């Protein structure tokens, strides 16, 4: 059966509180999920009181500040700090988003930071995305053709054809959408999830691709595709404002249309 | 712990080439249920009384019986499709899942047969 309670070794216990510095001007309480695989203990929730006026304006700046001045063992992924690499996706105040483009001023006095939900945790805020990446690889996210490319140039498409893939191709694979999807929580071993399906759609509607039928065949499955019940958390949380739910609906439509 | 590659686990046993029909019929039955449900509620509420004789007299009319049979079949069909998805979502493990899906299907067929039989018995004058 689906599990509605965390397994015993995943239950979160109270953690350490790091008190606010003297004379803080903009006091924020930041509660952060901590898990250390080496110590053999359950995860804990640490509390950091800090002066937001000393940090940059985004949540990622707060995390970097904490790591730099309070607890150097705090572990998280980050790279571009401008919302294009997708590394710092995490659950902030209950919503999956990118720490680097989430302003602290939007969040209130208390900020709660957890790793992306329902994924195995490697350490602290770092989830194990191995399966997520394998799901992306499984939709063959590359151009597949039988016709060879023109000898004197690239494969062409019209402006209108390009515009169709413009948005779906903007996915940065941050995993905010898939890990916000209840259907993905219960069945991520068989359901591909919104991110992989959006990638599949991006290639299905690519005018240059010649494997549309093969791609649709690979998705025609009660679990791989049809575990989507149009909950639309994916579209709700996407930090790039993409619409995976619509892409999945379009795939379902194409599968019906090719039957009659 | 499995030493299979992550891609092998995700690809699993491949696509079942199933699901389109389930999804489409679920939508078709849902659309059909909109007028059927409205008709059922409105006609029942506009009867002079909800007593036994008034309702059986209403059910004995030809078109009422036909629409009631369609209503019973569409409801049970739609419900079977929906409950099947719920089972697939939440019941994991091949054994329990297969058993639950079989049970759900049987129960819906029984409900459909009982519903149709009840309408026919009243409509064809077999009820006391």
PDB file of N, CA and C in Angstrom, chain B residues 72-110:
ATOM      1  N   UNK B  72     -27.805   3.454 -15.190  1.00  0.00           N
ATOM      2  CA  UNK B  72     -27.168   2.437 -14.339  1.00  0.00           C
ATOM      3  C   UNK B  72     -25.882   1.924 -14.987  1.00  0.00           C
ATOM      4  N   UNK B  73     -25.960   1.614 -16.285  1.00  0.00           N
ATOM      5  CA  UNK B  73     -24.783   1.053 -16.960  1.00  0.00           C
ATOM      6  C   UNK B  73     -23.655   2.083 -17.047  1.00  0.00           C
ATOM      7  N   UNK B  74     -24.014   3.337 -17.348  1.00  0.00           N
ATOM      8  CA  UNK B  74     -22.967   4.361 -17.489  1.00  0.00           C
ATOM      9  C   UNK B  74     -22.314   4.647 -16.138  1.00  0.00           C
ATOM     10  N   UNK B  75     -23.123   4.740 -15.090  1.00  0.00           N
ATOM     11  CA  UNK B  75     -22.563   4.994 -13.753  1.00  0.00           C
ATOM     12  C   UNK B  75     -21.612   3.880 -13.341  1.00  0.00           C
ATOM     13  N   UNK B  76     -22.036   2.633 -13.505  1.00  0.00           N
ATOM     14  CA  UNK B  76     -21.185   1.533 -13.051  1.00  0.00           C
ATOM     15  C   UNK B  76     -19.923   1.419 -13.915  1.00  0.00           C
ATOM     16  N   UNK B  77     -20.073   1.665 -15.202  1.00  0.00           N
ATOM     17  CA  UNK B  77     -18.913   1.607 -16.096  1.00  0.00           C
ATOM     18  C   UNK B  77     -17.901   2.697 -15.708  1.00  0.00           C
ATOM     19  N   UNK B  78     -18.419   3.920 -15.551  1.00  0.00           N
ATOM     20  CA  UNK B  78     -17.551   5.050 -15.188  1.00  0.00           C
ATOM     21  C   UNK B  78     -16.887   4.803 -13.827  1.00  0.00           C
ATOM     22  N   UNK B  79     -17.682   4.295 -12.897  1.00  0.00           N
ATOM     23  CA  UNK B  79     -17.155   4.045 -11.556  1.00  0.00           C
ATOM     24  C   UNK B  79     -16.078   2.956 -11.601  1.00  0.00           C
ATOM     25  N   UNK B  80     -16.317   1.920 -12.401  1.00  0.00           N
ATOM     26  CA  UNK B  80     -15.320   0.846 -12.499  1.00  0.00           C
ATOM     27  C   UNK B  80     -13.992   1.393 -13.019  1.00  0.00           C
ATOM     28  N   UNK B  81     -14.061   2.257 -14.030  1.00  0.00           N
ATOM     29  CA  UNK B  81     -12.836   2.836 -14.591  1.00  0.00           C
ATOM     30  C   UNK B  81     -12.107   3.677 -13.551  1.00  0.00           C
ATOM     31  N   UNK B  82     -12.869   4.447 -12.774  1.00  0.00           N
ATOM     32  CA  UNK B  82     -12.273   5.334 -11.775  1.00  0.00           C
ATOM     33  C   UNK B  82     -11.674   4.572 -10.611  1.00  0.00           C
ATOM     34  N   UNK B  83     -12.421   3.596 -10.089  1.00  0.00           N
ATOM     35  CA  UNK B  83     -11.928   2.847  -8.927  1.00  0.00           C
ATOM     36  C   UNK B  83     -10.695   2.037  -9.321  1.00  0.00           C
ATOM     37  N   UNK B  84     -10.668   1.562 -10.577  1.00  0.00           N
ATOM     38  CA  UNK B  84      -9.500   0.830 -11.059  1.00  0.00           C
ATOM     39  C   UNK B  84      -8.233   1.702 -10.917  1.00  0.00           C
ATOM     40  N   UNK B  85      -8.362   2.971 -11.287  1.00  0.00           N
ATOM     41  CA  UNK B  85      -7.216   3.881 -11.197  1.00  0.00           C
ATOM     42  C   UNK B  85      -6.795   4.075  -9.740  1.00  0.00           C
ATOM     43  N   UNK B  86      -7.801   4.191  -8.847  1.00  0.00           N
ATOM     44  CA  UNK B  86      -7.485   4.371  -7.425  1.00  0.00           C
ATOM     45  C   UNK B  86      -6.699   3.168  -6.905  1.00  0.00           C
ATOM     46  N   UNK B  87      -7.151   1.967  -7.286  1.00  0.00           N
ATOM     47  CA  UNK B  87      -6.448   0.754  -6.849  1.00  0.00           C
ATOM     48  C   UNK B  87      -5.030   0.749  -7.388  1.00  0.00           C
ATOM     49  N   UNK B  88      -4.875   1.063  -8.686  1.00  0.00           N
ATOM     50  CA  UNK B  88      -3.537   1.059  -9.281  1.00  0.00           C
ATOM     51  C   UNK B  88      -2.627   2.084  -8.608  1.00  0.00           C
ATOM     52  N   UNK B  89      -3.226   3.222  -8.200  1.00  0.00           N
ATOM     53  CA  UNK B  89      -2.438   4.260  -7.536  1.00  0.00           C
ATOM     54  C   UNK B  89      -1.897   3.791  -6.187  1.00  0.00           C
ATOM     55  N   UNK B  90      -2.776   3.176  -5.384  1.00  0.00           N
ATOM     56  CA  UNK B  90      -2.451   2.990  -3.974  1.00  0.00           C
ATOM     57  C   UNK B  90      -2.116   1.574  -3.556  1.00  0.00           C
ATOM     58  N   UNK B  91      -2.565   0.557  -4.314  1.00  0.00           N
ATOM     59  CA  UNK B  91      -2.264  -0.817  -3.918  1.00  0.00           C
ATOM     60  C   UNK B  91      -1.032  -1.286  -4.689  1.00  0.00           C
ATOM     61  N   UNK B  92       0.044  -1.507  -3.981  1.00  0.00           N
ATOM     62  CA  UNK B  92       1.273  -1.941  -4.624  1.00  0.00           C
ATOM     63  C   UNK B  92       1.500  -3.422  -4.348  1.00  0.00           C
ATOM     64  N   UNK B  93       2.296  -4.067  -5.173  1.00  0.00           N
ATOM     65  CA  UNK B  93       2.527  -5.503  -5.015  1.00  0.00           C
ATOM     66  C   UNK B  93       1.596  -6.268  -5.940  1.00  0.00           C
ATOM     67  N   UNK B  94       2.166  -7.138  -6.787  1.00  0.00           N
ATOM     68  CA  UNK B  94       1.382  -7.789  -7.840  1.00  0.00           C
ATOM     69  C   UNK B  94       0.186  -8.553  -7.281  1.00  0.00           C
ATOM     70  N   UNK B  95       0.388  -9.315  -6.216  1.00  0.00           N
ATOM     71  CA  UNK B  95      -0.693 -10.142  -5.664  1.00  0.00           C
ATOM     72  C   UNK B  95      -1.890  -9.336  -5.206  1.00  0.00           C
ATOM     73  N   UNK B  96      -1.701  -8.462  -4.186  1.00  0.00           N
ATOM     74  CA  UNK B  96      -2.826  -7.674  -3.692  1.00  0.00           C
ATOM     75  C   UNK B  96      -3.478  -6.826  -4.790  1.00  0.00           C
ATOM     76  N   UNK B  97      -2.646  -6.290  -5.703  1.00  0.00           N
ATOM     77  CA  UNK B  97      -3.207  -5.422  -6.746  1.00  0.00           C
ATOM     78  C   UNK B  97      -4.112  -6.221  -7.680  1.00  0.00           C
ATOM     79  N   UNK B  98      -3.642  -7.393  -8.128  1.00  0.00           N
ATOM     80  CA  UNK B  98      -4.452  -8.212  -9.037  1.00  0.00           C
ATOM     81  C   UNK B  98      -5.755  -8.612  -8.357  1.00  0.00           C
ATOM     82  N   UNK B  99      -5.659  -9.020  -7.086  1.00  0.00           N
ATOM     83  CA  UNK B  99      -6.859  -9.440  -6.359  1.00  0.00           C
ATOM     84  C   UNK B  99      -7.835  -8.275  -6.225  1.00  0.00           C
ATOM     85  N   UNK B 100      -7.313  -7.085  -5.871  1.00  0.00           N
ATOM     86  CA  UNK B 100      -8.187  -5.923  -5.684  1.00  0.00           C
ATOM     87  C   UNK B 100      -8.849  -5.533  -7.007  1.00  0.00           C
ATOM     88  N   UNK B 101      -8.096  -5.553  -8.096  1.00  0.00           N
ATOM     89  CA  UNK B 101      -8.664  -5.180  -9.399  1.00  0.00           C
ATOM     90  C   UNK B 101      -9.753  -6.163  -9.823  1.00  0.00           C
ATOM     91  N   UNK B 102      -9.512  -7.458  -9.584  1.00  0.00           N
ATOM     92  CA  UNK B 102     -10.524  -8.461  -9.936  1.00  0.00           C
ATOM     93  C   UNK B 102     -11.784  -8.242  -9.112  1.00  0.00           C
ATOM     94  N   UNK B 103     -11.611  -8.036  -7.809  1.00  0.00           N
ATOM     95  CA  UNK B 103     -12.752  -7.840  -6.908  1.00  0.00           C
ATOM     96  C   UNK B 103     -13.576  -6.628  -7.339  1.00  0.00           C
ATOM     97  N   UNK B 104     -12.867  -5.524  -7.632  1.00  0.00           N
ATOM     98  CA  UNK B 104     -13.542  -4.282  -8.032  1.00  0.00           C
ATOM     99  C   UNK B 104     -14.360  -4.516  -9.302  1.00  0.00           C
ATOM    100  N   UNK B 105     -13.773  -5.238 -10.260  1.00  0.00           N
ATOM    101  CA  UNK B 105     -14.485  -5.497 -11.512  1.00  0.00           C
ATOM    102  C   UNK B 105     -15.737  -6.332 -11.254  1.00  0.00           C
ATOM    103  N   UNK B 106     -15.598  -7.414 -10.456  1.00  0.00           N
ATOM    104  CA  UNK B 106     -16.754  -8.256 -10.163  1.00  0.00           C
ATOM    105  C   UNK B 106     -17.859  -7.446  -9.497  1.00  0.00           C
ATOM    106  N   UNK B 107     -17.490  -6.639  -8.500  1.00  0.00           N
ATOM    107  CA  UNK B 107     -18.504  -5.885  -7.764  1.00  0.00           C
ATOM    108  C   UNK B 107     -19.266  -4.944  -8.694  1.00  0.00           C
ATOM    109  N   UNK B 108     -18.546  -4.323  -9.625  1.00  0.00           N
ATOM    110  CA  UNK B 108     -19.222  -3.393 -10.536  1.00  0.00           C
ATOM    111  C   UNK B 108     -20.152  -4.126 -11.504  1.00  0.00           C
ATOM    112  N   UNK B 109     -19.718  -5.310 -11.967  1.00  0.00           N
ATOM    113  CA  UNK B 109     -20.586  -6.082 -12.864  1.00  0.00           C
ATOM    114  C   UNK B 109     -21.841  -6.524 -12.120  1.00  0.00           C
ATOM    115  N   UNK B 110     -21.656  -6.939 -10.853  1.00  0.00           N
ATOM    116  CA  UNK B 110     -22.816  -7.349 -10.051  1.00  0.00           C
ATOM    117  C   UNK B 110     -23.767  -6.171  -9.854  1.00  0.00           C
TER     118      UNK B 110
END
